[in-house]
């Protein structure tokens, strides 16, 4: 669910005016002549968010507060988990009126297609390679791929990461699309950094309230 939440954030930023997200805006329902979808770079958006967090942290520390601290509990020796945590460590060092239809990996494909072909934004996190194909989306839709699947490259025979979306096919029809890797993944790390500073501020507010309460009681008793 966390990844889907991040994907929603990505979609919201995508739909902001072009000057704020630095992406060329395309109306979803406008028929235009184009060759293929705009690729949404999670890396670029992540850098933008991390820059915002960096500024917030600097202001936070300059106000006399302790630097926020993020703790990670890692269980096991899974290389993918270690890589994920390493990305967080590096990032820490740097630092509307819509209808939502939810389907799952066991939804029959024809039934799934009935929903996706009508959607302005399709977010897939099923963990099934090539689940979403070009015939399942409408022209100009935004396709956010949260899926992470390890498959064997048919040419090199080496393992590679792919999402749930048939990227090469769908990019010719979609208005926007996120790649895997390099799409939603960097956004999860960037948003974790942002949520860390938010959490630190909330903790400070709670501590300040606890300090104020005894003082207020002392004034009342006098």
PDB file of C-alpha atoms in Angstrom:
ATOM      1  CA  UNK A   1       0.000   0.000   0.000  1.00  0.00           C
ATOM      2  CA  UNK A   2       2.910   2.377   0.694  1.00  0.00           C
ATOM      3  CA  UNK A   3       4.112   2.022  -2.876  1.00  0.00           C
ATOM      4  CA  UNK A   4       0.624   2.742  -4.215  1.00  0.00           C
ATOM      5  CA  UNK A   5       0.475   5.846  -2.010  1.00  0.00           C
ATOM      6  CA  UNK A   6       3.779   7.010  -3.488  1.00  0.00           C
ATOM      7  CA  UNK A   7       2.405   6.325  -6.969  1.00  0.00           C
ATOM      8  CA  UNK A   8      -0.583   8.499  -6.148  1.00  0.00           C
ATOM      9  CA  UNK A   9       1.790  11.307  -5.115  1.00  0.00           C
ATOM     10  CA  UNK A  10       3.597  10.867  -8.415  1.00  0.00           C
ATOM     11  CA  UNK A  11       0.302  11.069 -10.296  1.00  0.00           C
ATOM     12  CA  UNK A  12      -0.760  14.229  -8.400  1.00  0.00           C
ATOM     13  CA  UNK A  13       2.549  15.943  -9.187  1.00  0.00           C
ATOM     14  CA  UNK A  14       2.165  14.862 -12.799  1.00  0.00           C
ATOM     15  CA  UNK A  15      -1.213  16.581 -13.067  1.00  0.00           C
ATOM     16  CA  UNK A  16       0.036  19.882 -11.623  1.00  0.00           C
ATOM     17  CA  UNK A  17       0.642  22.758 -14.073  1.00  0.00           C
ATOM     18  CA  UNK A  18       3.698  22.236 -16.248  1.00  0.00           C
ATOM     19  CA  UNK A  19       5.706  25.037 -14.600  1.00  0.00           C
ATOM     20  CA  UNK A  20       5.606  23.355 -11.167  1.00  0.00           C
ATOM     21  CA  UNK A  21       6.475  19.814 -12.167  1.00  0.00           C
ATOM     22  CA  UNK A  22       8.561  20.760 -15.199  1.00  0.00           C
ATOM     23  CA  UNK A  23       6.751  18.303 -17.412  1.00  0.00           C
ATOM     24  CA  UNK A  24       5.015  19.230 -20.624  1.00  0.00           C
ATOM     25  CA  UNK A  25       1.274  19.136 -19.896  1.00  0.00           C
ATOM     26  CA  UNK A  26      -0.939  17.051 -22.161  1.00  0.00           C
ATOM     27  CA  UNK A  27      -4.718  17.053 -21.801  1.00  0.00           C
ATOM     28  CA  UNK A  28      -5.908  13.465 -21.408  1.00  0.00           C
ATOM     29  CA  UNK A  29      -8.903  13.727 -23.698  1.00  0.00           C
ATOM     30  CA  UNK A  30      -7.347  15.760 -26.495  1.00  0.00           C
ATOM     31  CA  UNK A  31      -6.546  13.834 -29.653  1.00  0.00           C
ATOM     32  CA  UNK A  32      -3.112  14.905 -30.811  1.00  0.00           C
ATOM     33  CA  UNK A  33      -0.616  13.491 -33.217  1.00  0.00           C
ATOM     34  CA  UNK A  34       2.371  12.030 -31.354  1.00  0.00           C
ATOM     35  CA  UNK A  35       4.751   9.121 -31.651  1.00  0.00           C
ATOM     36  CA  UNK A  36       4.942   7.866 -28.077  1.00  0.00           C
ATOM     37  CA  UNK A  37       4.357   8.691 -24.406  1.00  0.00           C
ATOM     38  CA  UNK A  38       6.311  11.172 -22.307  1.00  0.00           C
ATOM     39  CA  UNK A  39       8.473   9.114 -19.937  1.00  0.00           C
ATOM     40  CA  UNK A  40       7.984  10.258 -16.339  1.00  0.00           C
ATOM     41  CA  UNK A  41      11.376  10.320 -14.687  1.00  0.00           C
ATOM     42  CA  UNK A  42      11.023   9.304 -11.058  1.00  0.00           C
ATOM     43  CA  UNK A  43      14.647  10.325 -10.616  1.00  0.00           C
ATOM     44  CA  UNK A  44      13.966  13.937 -11.632  1.00  0.00           C
ATOM     45  CA  UNK A  45      10.877  14.239  -9.438  1.00  0.00           C
ATOM     46  CA  UNK A  46      12.750  12.577  -6.570  1.00  0.00           C
ATOM     47  CA  UNK A  47      15.551  15.165  -6.890  1.00  0.00           C
ATOM     48  CA  UNK A  48      12.966  17.949  -6.756  1.00  0.00           C
ATOM     49  CA  UNK A  49      11.405  16.499  -3.578  1.00  0.00           C
ATOM     50  CA  UNK A  50      14.797  15.906  -1.962  1.00  0.00           C
ATOM     51  CA  UNK A  51      15.744  19.530  -2.654  1.00  0.00           C
ATOM     52  CA  UNK A  52      12.552  20.635  -0.891  1.00  0.00           C
ATOM     53  CA  UNK A  53      13.367  18.346   2.072  1.00  0.00           C
ATOM     54  CA  UNK A  54      16.975  19.589   2.198  1.00  0.00           C
ATOM     55  CA  UNK A  55      15.751  23.183   2.515  1.00  0.00           C
ATOM     56  CA  UNK A  56      13.240  22.202   5.225  1.00  0.00           C
ATOM     57  CA  UNK A  57      15.923  20.354   7.202  1.00  0.00           C
ATOM     58  CA  UNK A  58      18.328  23.311   6.993  1.00  0.00           C
ATOM     59  CA  UNK A  59      15.633  25.662   8.307  1.00  0.00           C
ATOM     60  CA  UNK A  60      14.745  23.119  11.002  1.00  0.00           C
ATOM     61  CA  UNK A  61      18.346  22.812  12.260  1.00  0.00           C
ATOM     62  CA  UNK A  62      18.956  26.556  11.959  1.00  0.00           C
ATOM     63  CA  UNK A  63      16.040  27.066  14.360  1.00  0.00           C
ATOM     64  CA  UNK A  64      17.976  25.150  17.027  1.00  0.00           C
ATOM     65  CA  UNK A  65      16.355  21.743  16.589  1.00  0.00           C
ATOM     66  CA  UNK A  66      18.137  18.393  16.500  1.00  0.00           C
ATOM     67  CA  UNK A  67      18.823  16.959  13.064  1.00  0.00           C
ATOM     68  CA  UNK A  68      16.107  14.367  12.205  1.00  0.00           C
ATOM     69  CA  UNK A  69      17.208  10.743  12.463  1.00  0.00           C
ATOM     70  CA  UNK A  70      15.919   7.781  10.454  1.00  0.00           C
ATOM     71  CA  UNK A  71      16.356   4.241  11.770  1.00  0.00           C
ATOM     72  CA  UNK A  72      16.001   1.208   9.514  1.00  0.00           C
ATOM     73  CA  UNK A  73      15.439  -2.358  10.725  1.00  0.00           C
ATOM     74  CA  UNK A  74      16.746  -4.848   8.161  1.00  0.00           C
ATOM     75  CA  UNK A  75      15.779  -8.511   8.541  1.00  0.00           C
ATOM     76  CA  UNK A  76      17.733 -11.199   6.670  1.00  0.00           C
ATOM     77  CA  UNK A  77      20.381 -10.953   3.969  1.00  0.00           C
ATOM     78  CA  UNK A  78      18.218 -10.258   0.932  1.00  0.00           C
ATOM     79  CA  UNK A  79      20.424  -8.332  -1.575  1.00  0.00           C
ATOM     80  CA  UNK A  80      17.426  -6.371  -2.871  1.00  0.00           C
ATOM     81  CA  UNK A  81      16.604  -5.206   0.664  1.00  0.00           C
ATOM     82  CA  UNK A  82      20.211  -4.143   1.252  1.00  0.00           C
ATOM     83  CA  UNK A  83      20.163  -2.180  -2.008  1.00  0.00           C
ATOM     84  CA  UNK A  84      16.882  -0.511  -1.005  1.00  0.00           C
ATOM     85  CA  UNK A  85      18.288   0.521   2.385  1.00  0.00           C
ATOM     86  CA  UNK A  86      21.501   1.789   0.767  1.00  0.00           C
ATOM     87  CA  UNK A  87      19.441   4.087  -1.475  1.00  0.00           C
ATOM     88  CA  UNK A  88      17.679   5.474   1.602  1.00  0.00           C
ATOM     89  CA  UNK A  89      21.029   6.055   3.311  1.00  0.00           C
ATOM     90  CA  UNK A  90      22.316   7.990   0.289  1.00  0.00           C
ATOM     91  CA  UNK A  91      19.105  10.011   0.079  1.00  0.00           C
ATOM     92  CA  UNK A  92      19.265  10.800   3.803  1.00  0.00           C
ATOM     93  CA  UNK A  93      22.751  12.102   3.282  1.00  0.00           C
ATOM     94  CA  UNK A  94      21.543  14.336   0.430  1.00  0.00           C
ATOM     95  CA  UNK A  95      18.867  15.510   1.596  1.00  0.00           C
ATOM     96  CA  UNK A  96      -8.780  15.801  -6.905  1.00  0.00           C
ATOM     97  CA  UNK A  97     -13.009  14.828  -8.032  1.00  0.00           C
ATOM     98  CA  UNK A  98     -11.703  11.264  -9.413  1.00  0.00           C
ATOM     99  CA  UNK A  99     -13.363   7.763  -9.486  1.00  0.00           C
ATOM    100  CA  UNK A 100     -11.031   5.018  -8.279  1.00  0.00           C
ATOM    101  CA  UNK A 101     -11.462   1.412  -9.348  1.00  0.00           C
ATOM    102  CA  UNK A 102      -9.350  -1.228  -7.603  1.00  0.00           C
ATOM    103  CA  UNK A 103      -8.648  -4.596  -9.202  1.00  0.00           C
ATOM    104  CA  UNK A 104      -6.165  -7.312  -8.197  1.00  0.00           C
ATOM    105  CA  UNK A 105      -3.901  -9.920  -9.781  1.00  0.00           C
ATOM    106  CA  UNK A 106      -6.724 -12.466  -9.923  1.00  0.00           C
ATOM    107  CA  UNK A 107      -9.167 -10.186 -11.744  1.00  0.00           C
ATOM    108  CA  UNK A 108      -9.892 -11.807 -15.171  1.00  0.00           C
ATOM    109  CA  UNK A 109      -7.969  -9.894 -17.825  1.00  0.00           C
ATOM    110  CA  UNK A 110     -11.040  -9.044 -19.913  1.00  0.00           C
ATOM    111  CA  UNK A 111     -12.784  -7.645 -16.844  1.00  0.00           C
ATOM    112  CA  UNK A 112      -9.641  -5.721 -15.926  1.00  0.00           C
ATOM    113  CA  UNK A 113      -9.481  -4.271 -19.425  1.00  0.00           C
ATOM    114  CA  UNK A 114     -13.034  -2.903 -19.098  1.00  0.00           C
ATOM    115  CA  UNK A 115     -11.818  -0.700 -16.249  1.00  0.00           C
ATOM    116  CA  UNK A 116      -8.360   0.263 -17.508  1.00  0.00           C
ATOM    117  CA  UNK A 117      -9.490   1.247 -20.981  1.00  0.00           C
ATOM    118  CA  UNK A 118     -11.690   3.959 -19.428  1.00  0.00           C
ATOM    119  CA  UNK A 119      -9.128   5.265 -16.938  1.00  0.00           C
ATOM    120  CA  UNK A 120      -7.233   8.555 -17.192  1.00  0.00           C
ATOM    121  CA  UNK A 121      -4.626   7.182 -14.784  1.00  0.00           C
ATOM    122  CA  UNK A 122      -3.680   3.498 -14.485  1.00  0.00           C
ATOM    123  CA  UNK A 123      -1.579   2.429 -11.481  1.00  0.00           C
ATOM    124  CA  UNK A 124      -0.393  -1.170 -11.511  1.00  0.00           C
ATOM    125  CA  UNK A 125       1.233  -2.951  -8.557  1.00  0.00           C
ATOM    126  CA  UNK A 126       0.305  -6.581  -9.174  1.00  0.00           C
ATOM    127  CA  UNK A 127       3.748  -8.117  -9.674  1.00  0.00           C
ATOM    128  CA  UNK A 128       2.920  -9.668 -13.057  1.00  0.00           C
ATOM    129  CA  UNK A 129       5.161  -8.844 -16.067  1.00  0.00           C
ATOM    130  CA  UNK A 130       3.286  -7.521 -19.133  1.00  0.00           C
ATOM    131  CA  UNK A 131      -0.037  -7.463 -17.290  1.00  0.00           C
ATOM    132  CA  UNK A 132      -0.920  -4.066 -18.788  1.00  0.00           C
ATOM    133  CA  UNK A 133      -0.683  -3.972 -22.570  1.00  0.00           C
ATOM    134  CA  UNK A 134      -1.350  -1.218 -25.106  1.00  0.00           C
ATOM    135  CA  UNK A 135      -4.841  -2.461 -25.952  1.00  0.00           C
ATOM    136  CA  UNK A 136      -5.839  -2.071 -22.284  1.00  0.00           C
ATOM    137  CA  UNK A 137      -5.353   1.713 -22.024  1.00  0.00           C
ATOM    138  CA  UNK A 138      -6.875   4.671 -23.778  1.00  0.00           C
ATOM    139  CA  UNK A 139      -4.998   7.223 -25.833  1.00  0.00           C
ATOM    140  CA  UNK A 140      -3.166   9.759 -23.696  1.00  0.00           C
ATOM    141  CA  UNK A 141      -3.644   7.999 -20.344  1.00  0.00           C
ATOM    142  CA  UNK A 142      -1.039   8.241 -17.578  1.00  0.00           C
ATOM    143  CA  UNK A 143       0.380   4.829 -16.667  1.00  0.00           C
ATOM    144  CA  UNK A 144       2.156   4.500 -13.301  1.00  0.00           C
ATOM    145  CA  UNK A 145       4.007   1.195 -12.988  1.00  0.00           C
ATOM    146  CA  UNK A 146       4.691   0.143  -9.385  1.00  0.00           C
ATOM    147  CA  UNK A 147       5.392  -3.508 -10.209  1.00  0.00           C
ATOM    148  CA  UNK A 148       8.856  -4.976  -9.627  1.00  0.00           C
ATOM    149  CA  UNK A 149       9.561  -8.282 -11.343  1.00  0.00           C
ATOM    150  CA  UNK A 150      12.851 -10.039 -11.979  1.00  0.00           C
ATOM    151  CA  UNK A 151      12.885 -11.806 -15.355  1.00  0.00           C
ATOM    152  CA  UNK A 152      15.483 -13.242 -17.703  1.00  0.00           C
ATOM    153  CA  UNK A 153      16.493 -11.022 -20.585  1.00  0.00           C
ATOM    154  CA  UNK A 154      15.742 -12.997 -23.785  1.00  0.00           C
ATOM    155  CA  UNK A 155      18.780 -11.504 -25.541  1.00  0.00           C
ATOM    156  CA  UNK A 156      21.482 -11.512 -22.858  1.00  0.00           C
ATOM    157  CA  UNK A 157      20.013 -14.330 -20.734  1.00  0.00           C
ATOM    158  CA  UNK A 158      20.826 -12.188 -17.688  1.00  0.00           C
ATOM    159  CA  UNK A 159      18.258 -11.250 -15.013  1.00  0.00           C
ATOM    160  CA  UNK A 160      16.680  -7.827 -15.297  1.00  0.00           C
ATOM    161  CA  UNK A 161      13.952  -5.817 -13.564  1.00  0.00           C
ATOM    162  CA  UNK A 162      10.677  -5.066 -15.302  1.00  0.00           C
ATOM    163  CA  UNK A 163       7.336  -3.705 -14.142  1.00  0.00           C
ATOM    164  CA  UNK A 164       3.761  -4.815 -14.747  1.00  0.00           C
ATOM    165  CA  UNK A 165       3.448  -2.774 -17.926  1.00  0.00           C
ATOM    166  CA  UNK A 166       4.520  -3.720 -21.438  1.00  0.00           C
ATOM    167  CA  UNK A 167       6.640  -0.571 -21.534  1.00  0.00           C
ATOM    168  CA  UNK A 168       7.630  -0.531 -25.202  1.00  0.00           C
ATOM    169  CA  UNK A 169       4.081  -1.191 -26.387  1.00  0.00           C
ATOM    170  CA  UNK A 170       2.254   1.098 -23.968  1.00  0.00           C
ATOM    171  CA  UNK A 171       4.613   4.075 -24.391  1.00  0.00           C
ATOM    172  CA  UNK A 172       3.381   4.453 -27.978  1.00  0.00           C
ATOM    173  CA  UNK A 173      -0.193   4.977 -26.784  1.00  0.00           C
ATOM    174  CA  UNK A 174       0.020   6.537 -23.319  1.00  0.00           C
ATOM    175  CA  UNK A 175       0.403  10.243 -22.597  1.00  0.00           C
ATOM    176  CA  UNK A 176       2.737   9.606 -19.653  1.00  0.00           C
ATOM    177  CA  UNK A 177       4.449   6.471 -18.380  1.00  0.00           C
ATOM    178  CA  UNK A 178       6.892   5.547 -15.608  1.00  0.00           C
ATOM    179  CA  UNK A 179       9.791   3.209 -16.419  1.00  0.00           C
ATOM    180  CA  UNK A 180      10.989   0.296 -14.263  1.00  0.00           C
ATOM    181  CA  UNK A 181      13.532   0.812 -12.854  1.00  0.00           C
ATOM    182  CA  UNK A 182      13.775   4.600 -12.476  1.00  0.00           C
ATOM    183  CA  UNK A 183      10.117   5.522 -12.038  1.00  0.00           C
ATOM    184  CA  UNK A 184       8.234   5.041  -8.767  1.00  0.00           C
ATOM    185  CA  UNK A 185      11.221   3.521  -6.909  1.00  0.00           C
ATOM    186  CA  UNK A 186      13.228   6.749  -6.472  1.00  0.00           C
ATOM    187  CA  UNK A 187      10.020   8.480  -5.383  1.00  0.00           C
ATOM    188  CA  UNK A 188       9.526   6.082  -2.442  1.00  0.00           C
ATOM    189  CA  UNK A 189      12.998   6.948  -1.154  1.00  0.00           C
ATOM    190  CA  UNK A 190      12.496  10.700  -1.633  1.00  0.00           C
ATOM    191  CA  UNK A 191       9.105  10.673   0.095  1.00  0.00           C
ATOM    192  CA  UNK A 192      10.550   8.702   3.018  1.00  0.00           C
ATOM    193  CA  UNK A 193      13.030  11.546   3.514  1.00  0.00           C
ATOM    194  CA  UNK A 194      10.193  14.089   3.379  1.00  0.00           C
ATOM    195  CA  UNK A 195       8.094  12.100   5.874  1.00  0.00           C
ATOM    196  CA  UNK A 196      11.080  11.874   8.246  1.00  0.00           C
ATOM    197  CA  UNK A 197      11.278  15.673   8.637  1.00  0.00           C
ATOM    198  CA  UNK A 198       7.476  15.860   8.990  1.00  0.00           C
ATOM    199  CA  UNK A 199       7.608  13.254  11.774  1.00  0.00           C
ATOM    200  CA  UNK A 200      10.445  15.113  13.524  1.00  0.00           C
ATOM    201  CA  UNK A 201       8.400  18.334  13.552  1.00  0.00           C
ATOM    202  CA  UNK A 202       5.365  16.553  14.986  1.00  0.00           C
ATOM    203  CA  UNK A 203       7.459  15.016  17.786  1.00  0.00           C
ATOM    204  CA  UNK A 204       8.849  18.459  18.696  1.00  0.00           C
ATOM    205  CA  UNK A 205       5.345  19.943  18.863  1.00  0.00           C
ATOM    206  CA  UNK A 206       4.264  17.171  21.237  1.00  0.00           C
ATOM    207  CA  UNK A 207       7.335  17.750  23.446  1.00  0.00           C
ATOM    208  CA  UNK A 208       6.680  21.494  23.531  1.00  0.00           C
ATOM    209  CA  UNK A 209       3.085  20.905  24.633  1.00  0.00           C
ATOM    210  CA  UNK A 210       4.270  18.638  27.452  1.00  0.00           C
ATOM    211  CA  UNK A 211       6.647  21.390  28.660  1.00  0.00           C
ATOM    212  CA  UNK A 212       3.956  24.093  28.497  1.00  0.00           C
ATOM    213  CA  UNK A 213       1.362  22.115  30.513  1.00  0.00           C
ATOM    214  CA  UNK A 214       3.257  22.156  33.881  1.00  0.00           C
ATOM    215  CA  UNK A 215       3.980  25.877  33.459  1.00  0.00           C
ATOM    216  CA  UNK A 216       0.293  26.561  32.861  1.00  0.00           C
ATOM    217  CA  UNK A 217      -0.625  24.533  35.969  1.00  0.00           C
ATOM    218  CA  UNK A 218       1.948  26.504  38.013  1.00  0.00           C
ATOM    219  CA  UNK A 219       0.467  29.842  36.920  1.00  0.00           C
ATOM    220  CA  UNK A 220      -3.048  28.646  37.740  1.00  0.00           C
ATOM    221  CA  UNK A 221      -2.042  27.541  41.275  1.00  0.00           C
ATOM    222  CA  UNK A 222      -0.406  30.878  42.002  1.00  0.00           C
TER     223      UNK A 222
END
